[in-house]
Tab-separated table of C-alpha atoms in Angstrom:
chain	number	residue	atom	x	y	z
A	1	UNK	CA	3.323	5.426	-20.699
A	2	UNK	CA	4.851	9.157	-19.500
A	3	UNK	CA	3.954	11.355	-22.003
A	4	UNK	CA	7.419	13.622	-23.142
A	5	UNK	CA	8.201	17.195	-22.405
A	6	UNK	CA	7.126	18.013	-26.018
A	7	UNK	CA	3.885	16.665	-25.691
A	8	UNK	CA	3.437	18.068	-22.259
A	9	UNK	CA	4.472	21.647	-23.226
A	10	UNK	CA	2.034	21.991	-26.380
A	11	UNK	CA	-0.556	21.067	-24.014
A	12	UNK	CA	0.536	23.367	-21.714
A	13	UNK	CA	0.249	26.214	-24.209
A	14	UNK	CA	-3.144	24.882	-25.555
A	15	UNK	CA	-4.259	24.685	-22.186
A	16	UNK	CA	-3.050	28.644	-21.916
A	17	UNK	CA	-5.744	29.456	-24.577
A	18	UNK	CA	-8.657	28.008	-22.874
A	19	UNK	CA	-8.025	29.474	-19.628
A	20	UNK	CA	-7.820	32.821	-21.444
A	21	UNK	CA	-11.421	32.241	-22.885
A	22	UNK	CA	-12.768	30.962	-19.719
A	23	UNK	CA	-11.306	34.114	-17.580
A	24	UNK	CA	-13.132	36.162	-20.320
A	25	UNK	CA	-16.051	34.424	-20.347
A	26	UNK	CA	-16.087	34.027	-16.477
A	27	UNK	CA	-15.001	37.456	-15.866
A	28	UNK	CA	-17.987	39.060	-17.491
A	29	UNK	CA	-20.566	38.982	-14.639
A	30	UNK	CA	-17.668	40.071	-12.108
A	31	UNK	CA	-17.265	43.165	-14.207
A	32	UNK	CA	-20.550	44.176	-15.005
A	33	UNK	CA	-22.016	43.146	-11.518
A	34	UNK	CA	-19.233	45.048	-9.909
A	35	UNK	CA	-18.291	47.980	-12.089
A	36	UNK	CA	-14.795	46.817	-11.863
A	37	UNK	CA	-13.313	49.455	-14.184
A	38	UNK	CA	-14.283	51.898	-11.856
A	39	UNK	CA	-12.953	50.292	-8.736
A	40	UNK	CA	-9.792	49.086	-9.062
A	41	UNK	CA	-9.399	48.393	-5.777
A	42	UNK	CA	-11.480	45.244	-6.448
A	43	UNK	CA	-8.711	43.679	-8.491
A	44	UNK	CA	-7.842	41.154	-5.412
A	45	UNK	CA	-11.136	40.405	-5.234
A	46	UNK	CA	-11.406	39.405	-9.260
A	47	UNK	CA	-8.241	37.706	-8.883
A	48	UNK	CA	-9.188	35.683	-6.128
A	49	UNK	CA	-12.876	35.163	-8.056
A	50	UNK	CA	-10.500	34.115	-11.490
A	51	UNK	CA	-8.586	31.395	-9.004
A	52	UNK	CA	-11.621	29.852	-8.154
A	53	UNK	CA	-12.992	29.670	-11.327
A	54	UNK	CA	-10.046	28.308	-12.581
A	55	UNK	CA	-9.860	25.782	-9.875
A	56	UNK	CA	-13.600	24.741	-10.077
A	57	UNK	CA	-12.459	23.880	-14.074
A	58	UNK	CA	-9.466	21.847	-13.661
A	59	UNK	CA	-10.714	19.825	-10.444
A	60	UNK	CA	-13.932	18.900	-11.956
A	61	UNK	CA	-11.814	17.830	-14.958
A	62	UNK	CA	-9.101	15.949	-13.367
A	63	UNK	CA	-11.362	14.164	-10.650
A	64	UNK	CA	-14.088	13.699	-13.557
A	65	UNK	CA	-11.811	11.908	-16.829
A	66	UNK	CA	-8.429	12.675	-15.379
A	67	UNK	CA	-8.255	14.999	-18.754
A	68	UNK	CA	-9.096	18.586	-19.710
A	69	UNK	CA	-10.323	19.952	-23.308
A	70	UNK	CA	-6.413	20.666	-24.049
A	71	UNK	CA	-5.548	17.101	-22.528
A	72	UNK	CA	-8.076	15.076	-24.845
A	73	UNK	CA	-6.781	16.723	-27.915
A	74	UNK	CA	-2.958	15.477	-26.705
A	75	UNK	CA	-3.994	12.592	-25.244
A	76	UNK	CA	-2.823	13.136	-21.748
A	77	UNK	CA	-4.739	11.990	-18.333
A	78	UNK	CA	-3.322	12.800	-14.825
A	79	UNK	CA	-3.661	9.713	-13.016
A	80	UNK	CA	-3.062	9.067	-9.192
A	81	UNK	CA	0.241	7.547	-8.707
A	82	UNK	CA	-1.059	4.692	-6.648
A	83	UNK	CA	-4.179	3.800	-7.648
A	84	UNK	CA	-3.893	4.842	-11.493
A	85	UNK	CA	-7.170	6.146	-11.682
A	86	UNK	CA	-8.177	9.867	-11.907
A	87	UNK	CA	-7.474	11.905	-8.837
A	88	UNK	CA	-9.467	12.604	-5.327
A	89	UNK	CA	-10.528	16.284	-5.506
A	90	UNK	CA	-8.192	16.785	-2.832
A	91	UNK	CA	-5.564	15.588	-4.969
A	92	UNK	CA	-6.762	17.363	-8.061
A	93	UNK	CA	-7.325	20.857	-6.196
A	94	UNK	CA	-3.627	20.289	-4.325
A	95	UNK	CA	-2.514	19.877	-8.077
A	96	UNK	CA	-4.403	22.938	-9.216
A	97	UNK	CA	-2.825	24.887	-6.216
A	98	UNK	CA	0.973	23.815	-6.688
A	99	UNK	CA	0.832	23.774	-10.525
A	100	UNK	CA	-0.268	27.561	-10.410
A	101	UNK	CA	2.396	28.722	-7.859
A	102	UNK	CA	5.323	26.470	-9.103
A	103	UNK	CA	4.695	26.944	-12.931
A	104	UNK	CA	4.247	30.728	-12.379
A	105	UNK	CA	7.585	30.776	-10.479
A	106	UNK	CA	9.132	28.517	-13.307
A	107	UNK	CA	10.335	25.799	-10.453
A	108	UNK	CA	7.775	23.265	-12.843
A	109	UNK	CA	9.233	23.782	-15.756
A	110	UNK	CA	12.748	23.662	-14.619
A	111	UNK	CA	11.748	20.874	-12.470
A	112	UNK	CA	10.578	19.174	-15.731
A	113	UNK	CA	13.796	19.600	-17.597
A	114	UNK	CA	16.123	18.008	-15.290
A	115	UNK	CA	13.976	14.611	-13.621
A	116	UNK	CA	15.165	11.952	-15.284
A	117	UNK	CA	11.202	11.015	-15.927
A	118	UNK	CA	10.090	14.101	-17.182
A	119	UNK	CA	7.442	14.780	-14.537
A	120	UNK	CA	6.179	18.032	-13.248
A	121	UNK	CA	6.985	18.899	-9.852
A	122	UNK	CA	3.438	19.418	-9.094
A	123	UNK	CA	2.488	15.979	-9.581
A	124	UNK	CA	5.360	14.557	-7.935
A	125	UNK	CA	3.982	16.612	-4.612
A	126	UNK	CA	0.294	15.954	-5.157
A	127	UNK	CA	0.744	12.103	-5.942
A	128	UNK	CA	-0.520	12.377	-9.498
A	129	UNK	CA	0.734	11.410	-12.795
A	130	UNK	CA	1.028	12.479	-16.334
A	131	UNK	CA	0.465	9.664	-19.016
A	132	UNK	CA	-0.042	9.845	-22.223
A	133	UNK	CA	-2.448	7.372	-23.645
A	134	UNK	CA	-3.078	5.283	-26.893
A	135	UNK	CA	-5.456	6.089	-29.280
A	136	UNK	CA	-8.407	3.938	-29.343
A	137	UNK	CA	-8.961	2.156	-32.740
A	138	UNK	CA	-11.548	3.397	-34.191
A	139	UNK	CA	-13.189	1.084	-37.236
A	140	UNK	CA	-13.627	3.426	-40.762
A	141	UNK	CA	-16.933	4.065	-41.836
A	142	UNK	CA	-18.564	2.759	-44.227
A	143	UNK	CA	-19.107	4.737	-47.162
């Protein structure tokens, strides 16, 4: 089932607060290793090191489960559109790639808004899909 624009825009924001704790957390030995508040002419450099980082997290993710942290909490999994099973790498790291430059730019969200389906634009282009998916039944324990 597509999951809705509400459901995809909480995750979104959930998402948000990960990545902040992972660029902290990931940033650490960039800073210390390279002095970085004393050369700030190293801030391409600890961009570029942040985009990897970031990239190495959500393709491992997506390729793994098809979910990240964020994703399992909402119950969202990016699929591939053909064989509905989680994505290549390739097709998880062209996600990564076109869901940082088109949701930056806003083109996703906008994107998102008017399709009829409710799908981001960076799925449409990397052959993925967003579905939500139905809680699994869990039996209550036995007190």
């Amino acid at each position: 089932m597509p999951a809705n624009i509400s459901t995809r825009l909480i995750c979104l924001v959930y998402e948000t607060l990960i990545v902040l704790g992972l660029g902290v957390l990931s940033g650490l030995p960039f800073v210390y290793l390279t002095d970085y508040p004393h050369h700030p002419e190293l801030r391409s450099w600890y961009r570029g090191y942040l985009f990897i980082i970031y990239a190495i997290y959500f393709a491992y993710q997506w390729h793994h489960t098809g979910q990240t942290v964020a994703m399992k909490t909402w119950r969202l999994k990016i699929i591939d559109r053909q064989t509905h099973t989680p994505p290549t790498y390739l097709q998880a790291l062209r996600r990564y790639v076109l869901a940082t430059c088109l949701l930056f730019s806003g083109i996703s969200l906008i994107w998102l808004v008017i399709d009829r389906q409710h799908r981001w634009l960076h799925d449409i282009l990397s052959g993925t899909e967003t579905v939500r998916i139905q809680p699994t039944n869990v039996a209550p324990a036995n007190d």
